[in-house]
XYZ file of C-alpha atoms in Angstrom:
660
model
C 110.098 218.037 161.657
C 109.949 214.554 163.179
C 108.759 215.520 166.683
C 105.819 213.254 167.759
C 106.347 210.822 164.957
C 106.739 207.094 165.428
C 110.279 206.155 164.440
C 111.736 202.661 164.039
C 115.469 202.061 163.834
C 117.810 199.076 163.969
C 119.914 198.417 167.064
C 121.871 195.283 167.677
C 120.102 193.570 164.733
C 116.648 194.342 166.182
C 114.002 196.863 165.099
C 113.306 199.282 167.941
C 109.975 201.204 168.226
C 110.152 204.770 169.563
C 108.565 208.190 169.539
C 110.572 211.298 168.630
C 110.679 213.815 171.550
C 112.863 216.418 169.825
C 114.249 216.920 166.296
C 117.572 218.729 166.519
C 118.300 218.461 162.836
C 121.385 216.300 163.024
C 120.084 214.301 165.965
C 116.732 212.810 166.908
C 115.993 212.472 170.603
C 113.825 209.369 171.064
C 111.842 207.643 173.808
C 111.953 203.835 173.152
C 109.292 201.305 174.102
C 111.689 200.022 176.721
C 111.668 203.465 178.429
C 115.117 204.564 177.296
C 115.926 208.019 175.930
C 118.440 207.795 173.079
C 119.787 210.084 170.382
C 120.310 208.830 166.834
C 121.269 210.302 163.491
C 118.272 210.783 161.182
C 120.011 208.475 158.721
C 119.486 205.578 161.146
C 115.699 205.936 160.972
C 114.280 202.893 159.192
C 110.633 204.001 159.206
C 109.012 207.351 160.117
C 105.217 207.343 160.474
C 102.931 209.915 159.082
C 100.875 210.007 162.297
C 101.969 212.204 165.151
C 101.682 211.545 168.919
C 101.127 214.307 171.440
C 104.594 214.491 173.150
C 103.313 216.899 175.787
C 101.688 213.977 177.495
C 103.434 212.162 180.326
C 106.128 209.586 179.571
C 103.838 206.894 181.012
C 101.039 207.728 178.625
C 103.466 207.758 175.638
C 104.862 204.375 176.624
C 101.356 202.969 176.975
C 100.522 204.113 173.442
C 103.797 202.695 172.073
C 102.928 199.317 173.516
C 99.529 199.384 171.794
C 101.203 200.239 168.470
C 103.824 197.533 169.035
C 101.145 194.920 169.555
C 99.216 195.983 166.446
C 102.353 195.811 164.302
C 103.462 192.503 165.811
C 100.034 190.974 165.117
C 100.139 192.187 161.491
C 103.644 190.831 161.167
C 102.484 187.290 161.789
C 100.099 187.643 158.839
C 102.784 188.501 156.308
C 104.089 185.544 154.255
C 107.673 186.382 153.263
C 108.097 183.338 151.078
C 104.889 184.123 149.137
C 106.103 187.671 148.509
C 109.409 186.367 147.307
C 107.706 183.890 144.931
C 105.737 186.799 143.490
C 108.659 189.142 143.030
C 112.038 187.415 142.736
C 111.894 186.850 138.985
C 111.594 190.652 138.364
C 115.085 191.130 139.752
C 114.566 194.742 140.985
C 114.128 196.776 144.141
C 110.702 197.171 145.752
C 109.454 199.893 148.102
C 108.200 199.027 151.566
C 104.748 200.343 150.599
C 104.519 198.246 147.405
C 105.390 195.022 149.230
C 103.011 195.894 152.064
C 100.190 196.317 149.536
C 101.031 192.977 147.924
C 100.863 191.409 151.321
C 97.842 193.224 152.913
C 95.940 194.853 150.056
C 95.832 198.393 148.826
C 94.329 199.984 151.948
C 97.330 199.975 154.208
C 98.548 202.025 157.184
C 101.891 202.719 158.772
C 101.284 199.688 160.951
C 101.046 197.417 157.855
C 104.211 198.864 156.342
C 106.031 198.397 159.671
C 104.763 194.814 159.950
C 105.992 194.063 156.410
C 109.417 195.541 157.104
C 109.661 193.659 160.381
C 108.741 190.337 158.742
C 111.266 190.705 155.924
C 113.973 191.927 158.271
C 113.392 189.129 160.787
C 113.460 186.449 158.080
C 116.549 187.683 156.303
C 116.654 184.868 153.802
C 114.430 186.032 150.927
C 115.106 189.826 150.752
C 117.937 192.213 151.441
C 117.368 195.766 152.536
C 119.149 198.545 150.638
C 118.524 202.324 150.526
C 114.979 202.187 151.778
C 113.955 199.298 149.510
C 113.923 195.514 149.548
C 115.674 193.475 146.795
C 114.716 189.770 146.386
C 117.647 187.345 146.783
C 118.336 184.882 143.975
C 117.127 181.313 144.480
C 120.749 180.140 145.043
C 121.296 182.825 147.603
C 118.094 181.879 149.409
C 119.148 178.243 149.516
C 122.605 179.244 150.768
C 121.199 181.419 153.551
C 118.684 178.777 154.662
C 121.354 176.100 154.776
C 123.657 178.327 156.771
C 120.852 179.193 159.140
C 119.968 175.512 159.645
C 123.645 174.774 160.324
C 123.820 177.623 162.809
C 120.652 176.428 164.528
C 122.026 172.909 164.662
C 125.305 174.197 166.061
C 123.567 176.188 168.757
C 121.446 173.152 169.606
C 124.551 171.032 169.831
C 126.252 173.585 172.044
C 123.255 173.870 174.395
C 122.603 170.130 174.610
C 126.285 169.273 174.769
C 127.065 171.746 177.548
C 124.089 170.573 179.575
C 125.052 166.925 179.033
C 128.659 167.534 180.055
C 127.555 169.280 183.230
C 125.334 166.299 184.084
C 128.157 163.812 183.349
C 130.368 165.607 185.795
C 127.750 166.264 188.480
C 125.534 163.155 188.315
C 126.104 159.443 187.962
C 123.183 158.947 185.505
C 123.097 161.803 183.011
C 120.033 162.131 180.795
C 120.872 161.308 177.209
C 120.167 164.252 174.836
C 118.768 163.661 171.337
C 122.112 164.680 169.820
C 124.166 162.352 172.044
C 125.876 160.596 169.099
C 127.126 163.886 167.703
C 128.340 165.016 171.111
C 130.146 161.742 171.614
C 131.740 162.044 168.205
C 132.957 165.535 169.141
C 134.388 164.289 172.440
C 136.281 161.587 170.551
C 137.641 164.181 168.100
C 138.911 166.304 171.024
C 140.382 163.340 172.865
C 142.229 162.124 169.779
C 143.373 165.324 168.178
C 143.155 168.148 170.775
C 143.458 171.570 169.131
C 143.873 169.869 165.744
C 140.381 168.400 165.908
C 138.220 169.460 162.918
C 135.487 170.793 165.248
C 137.819 172.144 167.909
C 136.109 175.563 168.110
C 132.717 173.948 168.649
C 134.111 171.618 171.309
C 136.011 174.368 173.066
C 132.917 176.554 173.273
C 130.811 173.616 174.484
C 133.324 172.882 177.250
C 133.396 176.597 178.151
C 129.605 176.710 178.488
C 129.763 173.609 180.633
C 132.305 175.239 182.901
C 135.110 172.820 181.853
C 138.398 174.602 181.392
C 140.524 171.907 179.710
C 139.530 169.959 176.614
C 141.883 167.134 177.768
C 138.971 166.204 179.998
C 137.283 164.747 176.912
C 138.980 161.359 177.294
C 138.128 161.129 180.979
C 134.471 161.934 180.173
C 134.480 159.145 177.565
C 135.803 156.774 180.192
C 133.127 157.911 182.677
C 130.475 157.206 180.033
C 131.899 153.676 179.528
C 132.459 154.463 175.887
C 136.191 154.070 176.327
C 138.145 151.872 178.705
C 140.530 153.366 181.220
C 143.415 152.122 179.090
C 141.801 152.871 175.707
C 144.333 152.589 172.861
C 143.895 155.930 171.091
C 146.202 155.027 168.212
C 143.706 152.397 167.028
C 141.169 155.244 166.652
C 143.647 157.649 165.118
C 144.715 155.142 162.434
C 141.122 153.897 162.022
C 142.086 150.281 162.703
C 138.986 148.141 163.082
C 139.157 144.944 165.224
C 136.075 143.575 163.378
C 135.646 142.511 159.771
C 133.121 143.699 157.196
C 130.035 141.617 156.447
C 131.262 140.922 152.941
C 134.559 139.613 154.310
C 132.825 137.369 156.843
C 130.497 136.066 154.098
C 133.483 135.155 151.966
C 135.074 133.564 155.056
C 132.092 131.213 155.346
C 132.585 130.201 151.723
C 136.290 129.475 152.325
C 135.421 127.342 155.340
C 133.255 125.151 153.099
C 135.573 125.191 150.093
C 136.927 121.888 148.767
C 140.298 122.143 146.983
C 141.915 119.521 144.745
C 144.775 117.856 146.595
C 145.885 115.463 143.817
C 149.160 117.262 143.078
C 150.260 117.481 146.740
C 152.668 115.236 148.593
C 150.969 113.568 151.581
C 153.125 114.120 154.706
C 150.514 113.041 157.236
C 152.599 109.993 158.201
C 155.665 111.929 159.387
C 156.059 113.622 162.739
C 155.475 117.365 162.395
C 155.362 119.807 165.271
C 154.906 123.498 165.993
C 156.846 125.627 168.499
C 155.179 128.816 169.655
C 154.230 130.873 172.664
C 151.716 129.504 175.138
C 148.942 131.818 173.928
C 149.451 131.406 170.215
C 146.403 130.436 168.207
C 147.433 131.250 164.606
C 149.915 128.511 163.695
C 151.386 129.178 160.267
C 154.715 127.325 160.533
C 155.672 123.782 161.557
C 158.875 121.733 161.555
C 160.060 118.164 161.045
C 163.477 116.507 161.165
C 164.115 113.047 159.833
C 167.397 111.010 159.567
C 168.033 110.242 155.932
C 171.012 108.162 154.922
C 174.141 109.846 156.189
C 172.408 113.043 157.119
C 169.085 114.708 157.971
C 166.108 116.058 156.091
C 164.760 119.245 157.673
C 161.142 120.127 156.803
C 159.792 123.640 157.265
C 156.090 123.648 156.512
C 154.194 126.925 155.959
C 150.422 126.949 155.717
C 149.285 127.406 152.129
C 146.695 130.143 151.787
C 146.836 130.530 148.023
C 144.102 127.985 147.104
C 141.702 129.565 149.611
C 142.214 133.361 149.494
C 140.981 134.730 146.181
C 143.179 137.450 144.694
C 141.406 140.825 145.027
C 138.453 139.236 146.862
C 137.054 140.741 150.033
C 139.340 138.748 152.296
C 142.363 139.665 150.203
C 141.552 143.373 150.074
C 140.914 143.527 153.826
C 144.170 141.675 154.530
C 146.005 144.041 152.168
C 144.546 147.059 153.966
C 145.528 145.673 157.396
C 149.012 144.606 156.107
C 149.691 142.621 159.292
C 148.161 141.124 162.389
C 148.717 143.407 165.347
C 149.873 141.916 168.646
C 149.627 144.333 171.578
C 149.847 143.781 175.337
C 146.066 143.493 175.819
C 144.804 143.349 172.272
C 145.278 141.140 169.218
C 143.843 142.242 165.875
C 144.275 139.525 163.224
C 144.865 140.125 159.529
C 142.383 137.412 158.618
C 139.165 136.538 160.511
C 139.953 134.224 163.486
C 137.824 131.402 162.006
C 140.529 131.191 159.308
C 143.715 132.359 161.027
C 143.053 130.351 164.225
C 141.201 127.447 162.697
C 140.585 126.530 159.079
C 143.972 127.763 157.709
C 146.006 127.295 160.871
C 148.285 124.314 161.387
C 146.231 123.057 164.285
C 147.175 119.777 165.876
C 145.394 116.713 164.430
C 143.933 118.343 161.310
C 145.007 117.974 157.686
C 146.180 121.237 156.173
C 147.712 122.405 152.940
C 151.320 123.651 153.103
C 154.231 124.784 150.991
C 157.031 122.735 152.441
C 160.769 123.282 152.283
C 162.879 120.135 152.398
C 166.516 120.862 153.077
C 169.018 117.995 153.115
C 172.071 118.239 155.391
C 175.035 115.930 155.916
C 176.300 114.914 159.350
C 178.415 118.084 159.491
C 175.322 120.184 158.875
C 176.284 121.266 155.389
C 173.382 121.990 153.089
C 173.469 119.516 150.184
C 170.244 120.420 148.341
C 166.755 121.715 148.888
C 163.430 121.892 147.190
C 159.939 123.378 147.728
C 156.813 121.301 147.253
C 153.045 121.558 147.881
C 152.074 119.210 150.662
C 149.384 117.948 152.964
C 150.526 118.022 156.630
C 149.082 117.057 159.959
C 150.690 118.470 163.085
C 151.331 115.780 165.666
C 152.588 117.981 168.523
C 151.808 121.620 169.442
C 154.757 122.577 171.641
C 155.609 125.751 173.501
C 159.041 127.371 173.743
C 159.347 126.449 177.396
C 158.514 122.803 176.672
C 161.199 122.550 173.993
C 163.746 124.270 176.295
C 163.007 121.517 178.799
C 163.289 118.508 176.510
C 165.714 119.474 173.728
C 168.734 117.764 175.336
C 166.978 114.407 175.967
C 164.820 114.130 172.834
C 167.038 113.061 169.875
C 165.022 115.007 167.285
C 165.250 118.256 169.209
C 168.871 117.715 170.174
C 169.791 117.212 166.480
C 167.612 120.127 165.448
C 169.306 122.427 167.954
C 172.725 121.371 166.731
C 171.644 122.049 163.157
C 170.323 125.502 163.983
C 173.443 126.323 165.963
C 175.477 125.425 162.867
C 173.242 127.513 160.632
C 173.677 130.432 162.976
C 177.479 130.132 163.059
C 177.566 130.059 159.233
C 175.555 133.267 159.151
C 177.956 134.866 161.671
C 180.890 133.851 159.462
C 179.077 135.688 156.613
C 178.806 138.829 158.667
C 175.538 138.327 160.591
C 175.199 140.348 163.790
C 173.817 138.512 166.792
C 172.609 141.307 169.029
C 169.415 139.939 170.606
C 167.823 141.470 173.625
C 164.962 140.050 175.713
C 161.488 141.053 174.619
C 159.199 142.699 177.166
C 155.850 141.050 177.833
C 153.164 142.198 180.191
C 151.163 139.995 182.512
C 148.006 141.247 184.204
C 146.430 139.929 187.412
C 142.759 140.130 188.367
C 143.260 143.281 190.321
C 144.561 145.165 187.264
C 148.140 144.737 188.459
C 150.838 144.929 185.777
C 153.873 142.643 185.760
C 156.376 143.362 182.963
C 158.607 140.369 182.176
C 161.609 140.083 179.895
C 161.512 136.977 177.652
C 164.938 135.698 176.658
C 165.394 135.440 172.913
C 168.604 133.396 173.018
C 166.921 130.262 174.434
C 167.365 126.993 172.434
C 163.688 126.911 171.303
C 163.893 130.509 170.064
C 167.090 129.774 168.181
C 165.525 126.714 166.527
C 162.469 128.602 165.276
C 164.331 131.758 164.146
C 166.994 129.815 162.284
C 164.464 127.573 160.521
C 162.421 130.634 159.442
C 165.562 132.478 158.260
C 166.571 129.397 156.284
C 163.131 129.122 154.617
C 163.077 132.817 153.726
C 166.644 132.739 152.418
C 166.094 129.663 150.246
C 162.715 130.792 148.902
C 164.282 134.067 147.892
C 167.013 132.090 146.034
C 164.297 129.923 144.442
C 162.400 132.978 143.262
C 165.507 134.685 141.869
C 166.695 131.597 140.062
C 163.227 131.274 138.443
C 163.117 134.912 137.374
C 160.085 135.411 139.609
C 159.257 138.991 140.823
C 158.972 139.059 144.645
C 159.572 141.620 147.403
C 163.107 141.103 148.752
C 164.275 142.413 152.143
C 167.733 143.866 152.259
C 170.003 145.785 154.617
C 173.348 147.428 153.912
C 176.331 146.889 156.193
C 176.251 148.915 159.436
C 177.953 152.287 159.678
C 180.319 150.722 162.205
C 180.799 147.378 163.926
C 181.541 147.866 167.612
C 183.519 145.461 169.692
C 181.314 143.173 171.764
C 181.337 144.176 175.440
C 179.951 141.299 177.445
C 180.500 143.209 180.709
C 178.100 145.913 179.583
C 176.070 143.993 177.037
C 172.888 146.048 177.055
C 174.751 149.290 176.488
C 176.747 147.630 173.624
C 173.582 146.379 171.896
C 171.780 149.714 172.150
C 174.864 151.459 170.706
C 175.366 148.916 167.946
C 171.707 149.040 166.908
C 172.131 152.799 166.382
C 174.827 151.967 163.824
C 172.548 149.711 161.751
C 171.346 150.775 158.346
C 167.567 150.788 157.733
C 165.878 147.806 156.178
C 164.515 148.303 152.685
C 162.196 146.279 150.486
C 162.444 146.121 146.744
C 161.911 143.780 143.762
C 165.699 143.830 143.213
C 167.612 141.610 145.667
C 170.515 142.840 147.759
C 172.346 141.231 150.681
C 170.834 141.367 154.135
C 173.806 142.412 156.243
C 172.444 141.781 159.767
C 171.288 138.294 158.865
C 174.441 137.385 156.937
C 172.639 136.168 153.833
C 173.057 137.199 150.189
C 169.336 137.308 149.452
C 166.231 137.345 151.586
C 162.444 137.707 151.630
C 159.524 137.004 153.967
C 157.269 134.020 153.363
C 156.922 132.191 156.685
C 153.970 134.059 158.196
C 151.181 134.291 155.589
C 148.504 134.301 158.278
C 150.091 137.366 159.904
C 151.891 139.377 157.154
C 150.443 140.342 153.809
C 153.894 140.590 152.146
C 154.234 136.880 152.859
C 150.925 136.249 151.076
C 152.307 137.988 147.991
C 155.478 135.942 148.009
C 153.625 132.700 148.559
C 151.318 133.400 145.603
C 154.347 133.944 143.363
C 156.049 130.739 144.495
C 152.778 128.898 144.080
C 152.617 129.937 140.402
C 156.041 128.354 139.698
C 155.415 125.182 141.623
C 152.102 124.661 139.783
C 153.533 125.920 136.454
C 151.192 128.855 136.106
C 151.732 132.465 135.207
C 152.906 134.726 138.102
C 150.051 136.433 139.886
C 151.912 139.766 140.050
C 154.150 141.668 137.677
C 157.039 143.659 139.172
C 155.286 147.054 138.824
C 152.212 145.784 140.653
C 154.363 144.483 143.550
C 156.028 147.913 143.811
C 152.645 149.584 143.967
C 151.329 147.239 146.651
C 154.562 147.582 148.640
C 154.308 151.362 148.875
C 150.894 151.157 150.555
C 151.789 148.140 152.733
C 154.974 149.704 154.088
C 153.232 152.853 155.198
C 150.637 150.781 157.056
C 153.368 148.702 158.636
C 155.122 151.903 159.838
C 151.819 152.988 161.459
C 151.513 149.551 163.128
C 155.135 149.781 164.453
C 154.316 153.178 165.935
C 151.170 151.766 167.580
C 153.220 148.929 169.073
C 155.923 151.233 170.402
C 153.347 153.560 171.916
C 151.551 150.719 173.583
C 154.672 149.306 175.121
C 155.520 152.769 176.361
C 152.013 153.290 177.747
C 152.056 150.093 179.786
C 155.564 150.667 181.093
C 154.534 154.151 182.210
C 151.401 152.681 183.776
C 153.537 150.133 185.621
C 155.926 152.859 186.790
C 152.963 154.955 188.020
C 152.594 152.302 190.740
C 156.273 152.475 191.595
C 156.615 156.067 192.880
C 159.834 156.489 194.842
C 160.966 152.941 193.903
C 164.507 152.656 192.512
C 165.536 151.001 189.263
C 168.906 150.033 187.742
C 169.862 152.091 184.691
C 172.685 152.723 182.257
C 173.550 156.139 180.828
C 172.955 155.884 177.093
C 173.673 159.372 175.811
C 174.756 162.695 177.247
C 172.727 165.545 175.791
C 172.753 169.309 176.384
C 170.170 169.536 179.175
C 169.551 165.875 179.999
C 170.769 162.313 179.853
C 169.215 159.551 177.867
C 169.200 156.451 180.040
C 168.158 152.787 179.770
C 166.077 151.228 182.573
C 167.761 147.828 182.366
C 164.951 145.888 184.066
C 162.539 147.109 181.399
C 164.890 147.847 178.475
C 163.183 151.234 178.356
C 164.824 154.420 177.205
C 163.949 157.496 179.328
C 165.181 160.997 180.057
C 167.028 162.051 183.164
C 167.381 165.864 183.746
C 170.855 167.163 184.429
C 171.075 168.327 188.020
C 173.573 170.629 189.613
C 176.822 168.883 190.122
C 175.543 165.794 188.298
C 178.120 164.556 185.828
C 177.540 161.110 184.281
C 179.251 159.269 181.427
C 177.757 157.021 178.702
C 177.853 153.432 179.776
C 177.871 154.317 183.503
C 175.601 152.237 185.711
C 173.292 154.269 188.035
C 170.126 153.937 190.091
C 167.147 156.209 189.526
C 163.949 156.796 191.465
C 160.493 157.329 189.941
C 158.948 160.651 190.905
C 156.029 160.804 188.547
C 154.599 158.631 185.791
C 151.420 159.407 183.830
C 150.685 157.133 180.853
C 147.794 159.268 179.586
C 149.922 162.391 179.288
C 153.091 160.470 178.466
C 155.019 161.910 181.437
C 157.921 160.223 183.249
C 159.987 162.114 185.793
C 163.066 160.355 187.173
C 165.884 161.470 189.442
C 169.128 159.998 190.687
C 168.400 157.769 193.699
C 170.127 158.667 196.959
């Protein structure tokens, strides 16, 4: 019979001390130290003492005695060294009785209190021994290490949750929250949630932290990061998602310093510093990698297209080269520019800056008075830009200045010859964003059909076309750009030009890049590559290195297989960059429209879908959705007016409706 005996059992992962009031055989009625009467199965009893208490006494007296016993056992428990016991026993690889382990810990003269203290210590620790059938079995060293690591991780997680929840509450409720020791980890978690939502690796941890802080929506993570001044209000999340760094590594910058000081032999280069060479770019351009010249020669003209020569300065597979390869391209966004090379090179030492001598690979193309191409050649040169002009400046002077007048006529002729060969001229203005001091946004469409734009684009197309021919004729592996003929050529509709261009662009075949040349249908050329922007595109660096090897009679830097391997990686990065650019344009248009609630905009119906229309906001060249309303029946190409009802760039929401 167990009546009057001290019984300990496990409840909710804790050892509970009690005295047995009645033994009913299949049930033990107990009074616990917390003054609760409970019934348990005898099988649940962990320890049953040999001593017996007088249960006829009052409940208060029994509880008082239980508390004395609890204190004795708790005091003994602190004296038991679980790790020492494990060190003594784990190599025997067998089960040990409670009594045996208690004697190892306290000596041979032990009581029920010592045994209880030993059991409590081993149970509370949980790492070194496991309990089974009234015995303790030492865990293996690997199991002990595993349990301790898991425990430490759990403790760290709980600490992160507690500190994080408290920190989040302070961020929301106070303007100067106290920084917790684990702030960096908490910030990292917030960034994860803001970037990936439910797909964040530590989503469960973050969700629980937010729940403890009383925050219902994890989307609040980005707003918290803004409040903490870790992110800007208009933070570009794609740069974080794609791990694009605006800064360069220390090794890259160290190599940059060496390039800045490098002296390169110029003996084999043609000195062009005496001729008039100029650049034409946007007003904010700093990385000048192409320049032009046009000189009357005999009964015709000699056009010079001069591309900055990086090859002598950027070591193949060096730190600069690898970083440029990883970046694949400079990134130009509405409020951010991330260069492919460090600015001290791209904007200075390797840039065709006015008044400084620079190395170039120059194309000289000779034309007669009717603008027929007679011959061409590429040569390494030394150039010095005389004029740094903007597109607007050239648009103003091209009619009066003989050089620019002739250059424009030449480029118009080049364009018409491409059209005769099947080129498609379907330009649209490009959207640019201007920002005032009050954070106001002003989107502006920049015309691409202006004379200065035609001059630059035609000269670059000519250079790329001829350098592709040069490479092919010399059996040189390069990356060619090609495009098959469109699925359909639509009739030009000048009365609804924007609608026509959007429809025609849907019919174009995708561009593809390969070491085997094919025609480029949209440009109307039989062969094409990219070589005119080595400061901004890594594929141009690859082509320039190959051309360089022929000009200087050296072995090609790359074999065809290596170019294919590089191209696979580069093209994926370029796709990511294109997505970033599209997303940023969309973000800033939505932000602009957020300030235009109830304003009306001109639009064209682009497509009629099942539940909505796809429309083009013509002032922004922006494709948006328009829900189908009752009685609303529109046709593709139809001009309409729409009103902005809601625009949220953070959540990518735009709600439009037909204007009254």
